[in-house]
Each structure stands twice: as structure tokens, then as C-alpha cells.
Short mmCIF file of C-alpha atoms in Angstrom, two decimals:
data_model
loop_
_atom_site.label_atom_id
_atom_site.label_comp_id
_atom_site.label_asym_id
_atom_site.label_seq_id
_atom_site.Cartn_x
_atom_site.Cartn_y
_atom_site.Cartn_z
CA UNK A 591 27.60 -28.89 7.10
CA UNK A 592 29.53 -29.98 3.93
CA UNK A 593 31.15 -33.81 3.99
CA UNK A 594 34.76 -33.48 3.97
CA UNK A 595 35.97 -32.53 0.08
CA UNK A 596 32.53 -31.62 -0.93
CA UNK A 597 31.91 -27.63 -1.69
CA UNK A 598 29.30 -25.99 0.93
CA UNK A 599 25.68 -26.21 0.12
CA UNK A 600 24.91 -23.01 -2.70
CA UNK A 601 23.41 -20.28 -0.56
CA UNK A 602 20.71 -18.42 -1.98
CA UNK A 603 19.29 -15.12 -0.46
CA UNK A 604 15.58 -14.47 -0.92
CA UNK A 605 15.27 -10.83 -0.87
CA UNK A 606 11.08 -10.23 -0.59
CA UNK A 607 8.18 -9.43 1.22
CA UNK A 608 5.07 -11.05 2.58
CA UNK A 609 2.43 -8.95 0.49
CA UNK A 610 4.11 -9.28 -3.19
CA UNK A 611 2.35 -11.92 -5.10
CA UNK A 612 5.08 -12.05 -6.98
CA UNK A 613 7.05 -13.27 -4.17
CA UNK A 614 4.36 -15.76 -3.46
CA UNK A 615 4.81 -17.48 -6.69
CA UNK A 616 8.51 -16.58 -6.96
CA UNK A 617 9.03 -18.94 -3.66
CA UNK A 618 6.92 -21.69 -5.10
CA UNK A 619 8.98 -21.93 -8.14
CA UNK A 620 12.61 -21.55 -6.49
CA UNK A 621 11.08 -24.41 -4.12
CA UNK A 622 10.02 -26.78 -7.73
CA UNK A 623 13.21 -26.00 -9.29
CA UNK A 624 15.07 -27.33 -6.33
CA UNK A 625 13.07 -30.41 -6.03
CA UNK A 626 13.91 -30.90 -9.74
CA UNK A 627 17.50 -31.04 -8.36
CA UNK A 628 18.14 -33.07 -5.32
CA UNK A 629 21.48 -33.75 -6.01
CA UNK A 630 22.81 -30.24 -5.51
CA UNK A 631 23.09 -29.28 -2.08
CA UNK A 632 21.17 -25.74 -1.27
CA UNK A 633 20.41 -23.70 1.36
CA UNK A 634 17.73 -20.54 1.52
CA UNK A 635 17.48 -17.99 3.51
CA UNK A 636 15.10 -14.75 3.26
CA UNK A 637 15.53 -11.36 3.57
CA UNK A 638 13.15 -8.80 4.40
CA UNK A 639 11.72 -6.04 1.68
CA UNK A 640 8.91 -3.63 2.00
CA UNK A 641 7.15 -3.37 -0.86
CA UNK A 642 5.50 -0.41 0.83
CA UNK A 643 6.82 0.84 3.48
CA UNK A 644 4.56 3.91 3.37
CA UNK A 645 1.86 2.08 5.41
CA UNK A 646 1.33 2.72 8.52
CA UNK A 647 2.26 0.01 11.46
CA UNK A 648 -1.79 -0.64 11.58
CA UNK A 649 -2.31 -0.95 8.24
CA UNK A 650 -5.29 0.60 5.69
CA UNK A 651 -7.73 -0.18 3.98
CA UNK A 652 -7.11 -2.38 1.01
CA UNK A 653 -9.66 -0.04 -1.35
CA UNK A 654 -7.93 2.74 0.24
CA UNK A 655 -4.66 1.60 -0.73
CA UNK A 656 -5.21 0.08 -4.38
CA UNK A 657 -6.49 3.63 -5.41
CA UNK A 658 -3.61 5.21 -3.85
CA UNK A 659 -0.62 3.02 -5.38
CA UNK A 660 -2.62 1.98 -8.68
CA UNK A 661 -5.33 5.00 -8.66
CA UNK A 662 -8.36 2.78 -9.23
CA UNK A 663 -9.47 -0.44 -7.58
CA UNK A 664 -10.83 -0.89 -11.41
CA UNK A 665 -6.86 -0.48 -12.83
CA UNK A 666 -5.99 -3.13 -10.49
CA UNK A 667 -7.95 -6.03 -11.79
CA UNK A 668 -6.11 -6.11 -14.78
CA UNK A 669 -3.04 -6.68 -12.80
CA UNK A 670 -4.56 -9.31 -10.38
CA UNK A 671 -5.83 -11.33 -13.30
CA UNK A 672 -2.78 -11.94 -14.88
CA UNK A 673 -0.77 -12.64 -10.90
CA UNK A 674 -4.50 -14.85 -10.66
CA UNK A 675 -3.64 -17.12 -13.84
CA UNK A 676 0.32 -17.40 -12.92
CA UNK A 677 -0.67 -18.58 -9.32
CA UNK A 678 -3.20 -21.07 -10.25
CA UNK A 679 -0.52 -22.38 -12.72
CA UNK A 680 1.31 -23.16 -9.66
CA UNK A 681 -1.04 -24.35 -8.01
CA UNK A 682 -1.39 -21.25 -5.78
CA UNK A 683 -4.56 -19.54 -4.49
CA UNK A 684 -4.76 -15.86 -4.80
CA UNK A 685 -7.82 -14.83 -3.74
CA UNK A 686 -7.87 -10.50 -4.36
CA UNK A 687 -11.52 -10.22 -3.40
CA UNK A 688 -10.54 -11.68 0.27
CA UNK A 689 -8.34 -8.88 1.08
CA UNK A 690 -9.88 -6.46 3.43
CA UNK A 691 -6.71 -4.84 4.92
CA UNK A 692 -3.06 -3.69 2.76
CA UNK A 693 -0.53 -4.32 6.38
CA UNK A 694 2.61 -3.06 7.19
CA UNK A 695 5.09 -5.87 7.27
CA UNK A 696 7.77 -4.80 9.49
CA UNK A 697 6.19 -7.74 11.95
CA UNK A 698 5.89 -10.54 9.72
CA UNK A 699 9.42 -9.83 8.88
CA UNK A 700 10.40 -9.98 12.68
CA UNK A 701 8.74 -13.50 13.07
CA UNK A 702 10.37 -14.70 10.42
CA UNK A 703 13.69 -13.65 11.56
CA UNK A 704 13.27 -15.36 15.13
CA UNK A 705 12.07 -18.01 13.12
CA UNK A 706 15.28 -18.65 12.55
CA UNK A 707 16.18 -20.01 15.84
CA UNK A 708 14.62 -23.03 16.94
CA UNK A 709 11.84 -23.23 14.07
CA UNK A 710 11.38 -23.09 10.22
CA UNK A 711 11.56 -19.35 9.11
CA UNK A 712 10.15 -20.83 5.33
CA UNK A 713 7.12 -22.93 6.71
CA UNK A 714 6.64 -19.42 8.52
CA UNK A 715 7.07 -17.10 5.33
CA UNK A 716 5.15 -19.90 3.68
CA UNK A 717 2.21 -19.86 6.03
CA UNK A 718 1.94 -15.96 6.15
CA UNK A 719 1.62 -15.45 2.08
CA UNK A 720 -1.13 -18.25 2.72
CA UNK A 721 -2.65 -16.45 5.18
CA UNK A 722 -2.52 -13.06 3.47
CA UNK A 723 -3.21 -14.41 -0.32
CA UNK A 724 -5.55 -17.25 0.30
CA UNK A 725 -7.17 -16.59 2.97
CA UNK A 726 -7.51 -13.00 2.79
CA UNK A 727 -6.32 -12.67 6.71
CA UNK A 728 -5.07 -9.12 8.20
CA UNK A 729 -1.04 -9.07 8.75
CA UNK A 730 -1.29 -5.98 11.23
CA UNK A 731 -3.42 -8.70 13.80
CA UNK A 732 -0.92 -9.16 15.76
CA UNK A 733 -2.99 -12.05 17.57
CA UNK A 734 -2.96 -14.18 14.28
CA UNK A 735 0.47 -13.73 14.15
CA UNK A 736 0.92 -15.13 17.31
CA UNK A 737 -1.21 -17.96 16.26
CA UNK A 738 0.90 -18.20 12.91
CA UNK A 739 4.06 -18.53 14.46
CA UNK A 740 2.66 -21.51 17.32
CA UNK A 741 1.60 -23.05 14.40
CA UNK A 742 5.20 -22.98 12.81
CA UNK A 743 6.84 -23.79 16.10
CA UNK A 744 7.71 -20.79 17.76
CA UNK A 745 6.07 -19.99 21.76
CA UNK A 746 3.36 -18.55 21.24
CA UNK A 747 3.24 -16.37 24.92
CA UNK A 748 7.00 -15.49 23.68
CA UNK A 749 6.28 -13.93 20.55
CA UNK A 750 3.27 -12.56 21.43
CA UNK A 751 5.65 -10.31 24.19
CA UNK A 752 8.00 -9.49 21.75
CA UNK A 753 5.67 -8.35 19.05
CA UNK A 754 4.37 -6.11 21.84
CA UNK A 755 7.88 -4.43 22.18
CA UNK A 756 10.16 -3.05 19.64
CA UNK A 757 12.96 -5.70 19.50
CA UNK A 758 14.49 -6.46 16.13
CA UNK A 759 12.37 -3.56 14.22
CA UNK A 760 15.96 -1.79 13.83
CA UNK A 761 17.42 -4.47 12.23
CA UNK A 762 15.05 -5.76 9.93
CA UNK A 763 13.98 -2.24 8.94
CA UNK A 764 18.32 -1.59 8.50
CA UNK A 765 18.02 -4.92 6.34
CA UNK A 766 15.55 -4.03 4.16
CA UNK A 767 17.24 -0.53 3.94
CA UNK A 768 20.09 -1.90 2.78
CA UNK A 769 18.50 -4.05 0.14
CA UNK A 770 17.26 -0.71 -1.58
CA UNK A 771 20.26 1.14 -1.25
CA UNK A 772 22.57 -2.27 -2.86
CA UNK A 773 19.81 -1.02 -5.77
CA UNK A 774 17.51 -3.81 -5.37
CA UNK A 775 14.07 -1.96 -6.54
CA UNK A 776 12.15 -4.96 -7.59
CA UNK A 777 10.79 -8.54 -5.63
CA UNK A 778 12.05 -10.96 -5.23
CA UNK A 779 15.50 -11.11 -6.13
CA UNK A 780 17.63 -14.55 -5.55
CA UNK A 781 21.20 -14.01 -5.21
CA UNK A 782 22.98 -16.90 -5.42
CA UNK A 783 26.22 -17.62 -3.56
CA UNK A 784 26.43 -13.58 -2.95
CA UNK A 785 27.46 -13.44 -6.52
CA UNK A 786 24.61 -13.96 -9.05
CA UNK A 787 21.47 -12.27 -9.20
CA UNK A 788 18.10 -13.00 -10.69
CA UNK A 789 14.94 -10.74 -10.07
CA UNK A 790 11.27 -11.64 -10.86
CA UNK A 791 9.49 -14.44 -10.71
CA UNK A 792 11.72 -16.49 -13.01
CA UNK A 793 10.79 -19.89 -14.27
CA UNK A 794 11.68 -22.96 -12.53
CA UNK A 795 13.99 -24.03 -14.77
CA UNK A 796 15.97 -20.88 -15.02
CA UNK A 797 16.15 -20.70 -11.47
CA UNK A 798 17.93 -24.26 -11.55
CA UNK A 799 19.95 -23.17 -14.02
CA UNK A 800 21.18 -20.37 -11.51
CA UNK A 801 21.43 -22.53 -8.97
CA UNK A 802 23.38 -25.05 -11.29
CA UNK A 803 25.85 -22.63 -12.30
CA UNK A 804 26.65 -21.58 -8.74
CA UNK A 805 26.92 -25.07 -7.40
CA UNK A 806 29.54 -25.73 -10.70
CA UNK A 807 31.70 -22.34 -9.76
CA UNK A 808 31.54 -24.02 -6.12
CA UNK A 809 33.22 -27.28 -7.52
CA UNK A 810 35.67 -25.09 -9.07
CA UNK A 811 36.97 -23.60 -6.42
CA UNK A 812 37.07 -27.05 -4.10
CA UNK A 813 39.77 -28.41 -6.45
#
């Protein structure tokens, strides 16, 4: 909460998913460019996306699915080379040949959203793009997510019962809808204070120029 005759903290949305590298090293810079500016008071929240919400709730193959969305394993190497050198220039480990399974996300996005009460929905997004771009680990286990979401502070025996039912898939799946239909096409997009939009993978300092400019238009309207 705000002190009395400050403006509220900027809110930024977060609109990605799990499985977009770009997202991956989207979230790392957001996170530098607000450590590069402590003073201004911000808030993040993330909403789901499917990148591909063709796959099924079990997943594929990776091989399977790199031919079909890129039609060649070979045509994709190109592509992970250049996400490989923008990762490791954050620091980041991307590690393609680890990948064994493309997942459906529809349940990472759930954790994340109960997340939300009680624990830390970004160590959680956090430590499923590890998972998933470091370590190479299947998404569709539903076991590991169990064990992802202890591990972030969530119960363990609770999620693991409601991953087993169908609660919140109507909503998140609504929410990502919705971010498609307000024409959001591409991952991630920040939108800052519900009112400026940036999508890509946008430099730190760009990003703290966003987030400058909303906290100033907050000022603004606190006089």
C-alpha cells in the first residue's frame, strides 16, 4: 500500500508464457531494469499466454513439434543460436539440446495463478522457465510440478489435488483468450499502468524508461 500522498506503486502486467524464451529473458531484463530503479515503487503481476495452444494437455515430442511449427529441427538452430547468445548475455542458461518434450502450459499457468495466494507467483514463473530452459525438464509432469510449487511455497498434497481436477483451467484459458483477442499476438508484452505497452524483449533500459514514464504520469495525477 501507498504512504499517504504518495501515487500507488506502477503496475505492470506481464502478459507471457512459460515455454517462450523470449519471455525467459524478457523477465530477466524487466527484473535488472527495476533494480536499476529502487526508488520507483513497482508492482508485477503475470498473465497467462499460450504460445501454442495447439498442443495437446500431454504434450509431444519436442522433434515432433520443431518440424511442425518451424518445419525442420535443422531451421530451428538458427533461431536457438541467436535466443542462446541473448540468454547467456543475461546470464541465462538455455540449454535447446535438453528439451525432450514441447508441453502444454495451461498447468503451469494454473500454479502460478494460486501462486498468488499465500506464495510468490514470480519465484514460481521463475523456477518453471528454469526448469523447462535449463534443465530441459517436462512441463506436462504433473509430479514435478507438484515438486516445483513445494519448492516455491505452495502445499504440495494441495496442488497436487487440484492439478488432478479441472479448477481454474476456465479462467486462465478465458485470460489468455482475452489477451489474443485485445490483439496481443506476440510475448511478452508489459503494459504498464493499463495504459502503455511494450512487446519483445526490450532492453533494460527502455523498460525503465517505461516504467519511468508511468511512475511520472502517476505523480501527475496525485497533485
Amino acid at each position: 500500500m501507498a504512504a499517504p500522498n504518495q501515487p500507488a506503486p506502477v503496475h505492470i502486467d506481464v502478459v507471457s508464457d512459460v515455454v517462450c524464451p523470449w519471455c525467459y529473458i524478457g523477465k530477466h531484463r524487466l527484473e535488472r531494469a527495476l533494480a536499476h530503479a529502487p526508488e520507483t515503487a513497482a508492482e508485477v503481476e503475470y498473465r497467462p499466454y499460450f504460445l501454442n495452444p495447439w498442443i495437446p494437455r500431454e504434450g509431444i515430442d519436442r522433434k515432433t513439434y520443431l518440424e511442425t511449427k518451424f518445419g525442420s529441427v535443422a531451421r530451428y538452430d538458427a533461431i536457438a543460436e541467436r535466443v542462446g547468445a541473448a540468454a547467456a548475455a543475461e546470464g541465462l542458461v538455455y540449454a535447446p539440446d535438453k528439451m525432450k518434450r514441447q508441453p502444454n502450459t495451461i498447468d503451469c499457468h494454473r500454479l502460478i495463478l494460486w501462486a498468488r495466494n499465500g506464495a510468490d507467483p514470480v519465484r514460481l514463473k521463475q523456477r518453471l522457465m528454469e526448469l523447462y530452459f535449463a534443465e530441459g525438464a517436462d512441463l506436462s509432469d504433473r509430479e514435478l510440478l507438484v515438486q516445483a510449487a513445494q519448492a516455491c511455497g505452495l502445499d504440495g498434497e494441495l496442488v497436487r489435488r487440484l492439478l488432478a481436477g479441472d479448477d481454474d483451467v476456465a479462467r486462465v484459458t478465458s485470460e489468455a483468450d482475452a489477451a489474443k483477442n485485445a490483439g496481443i499476438d506476440g510475448v511478452p508484452t508489459f503494459i504498464f499502468d493499463s495504459s502503455l505497452v511494450l512487446t519483445g524483449a526490450q532492453p533494460p533500459d527502455y523498460l525503465a524508461t517505461a516504467i519511468a514514464r508511468a511512475a511520472g504520469q502517476r505523480t501527475q495525477a496525485a497533485v
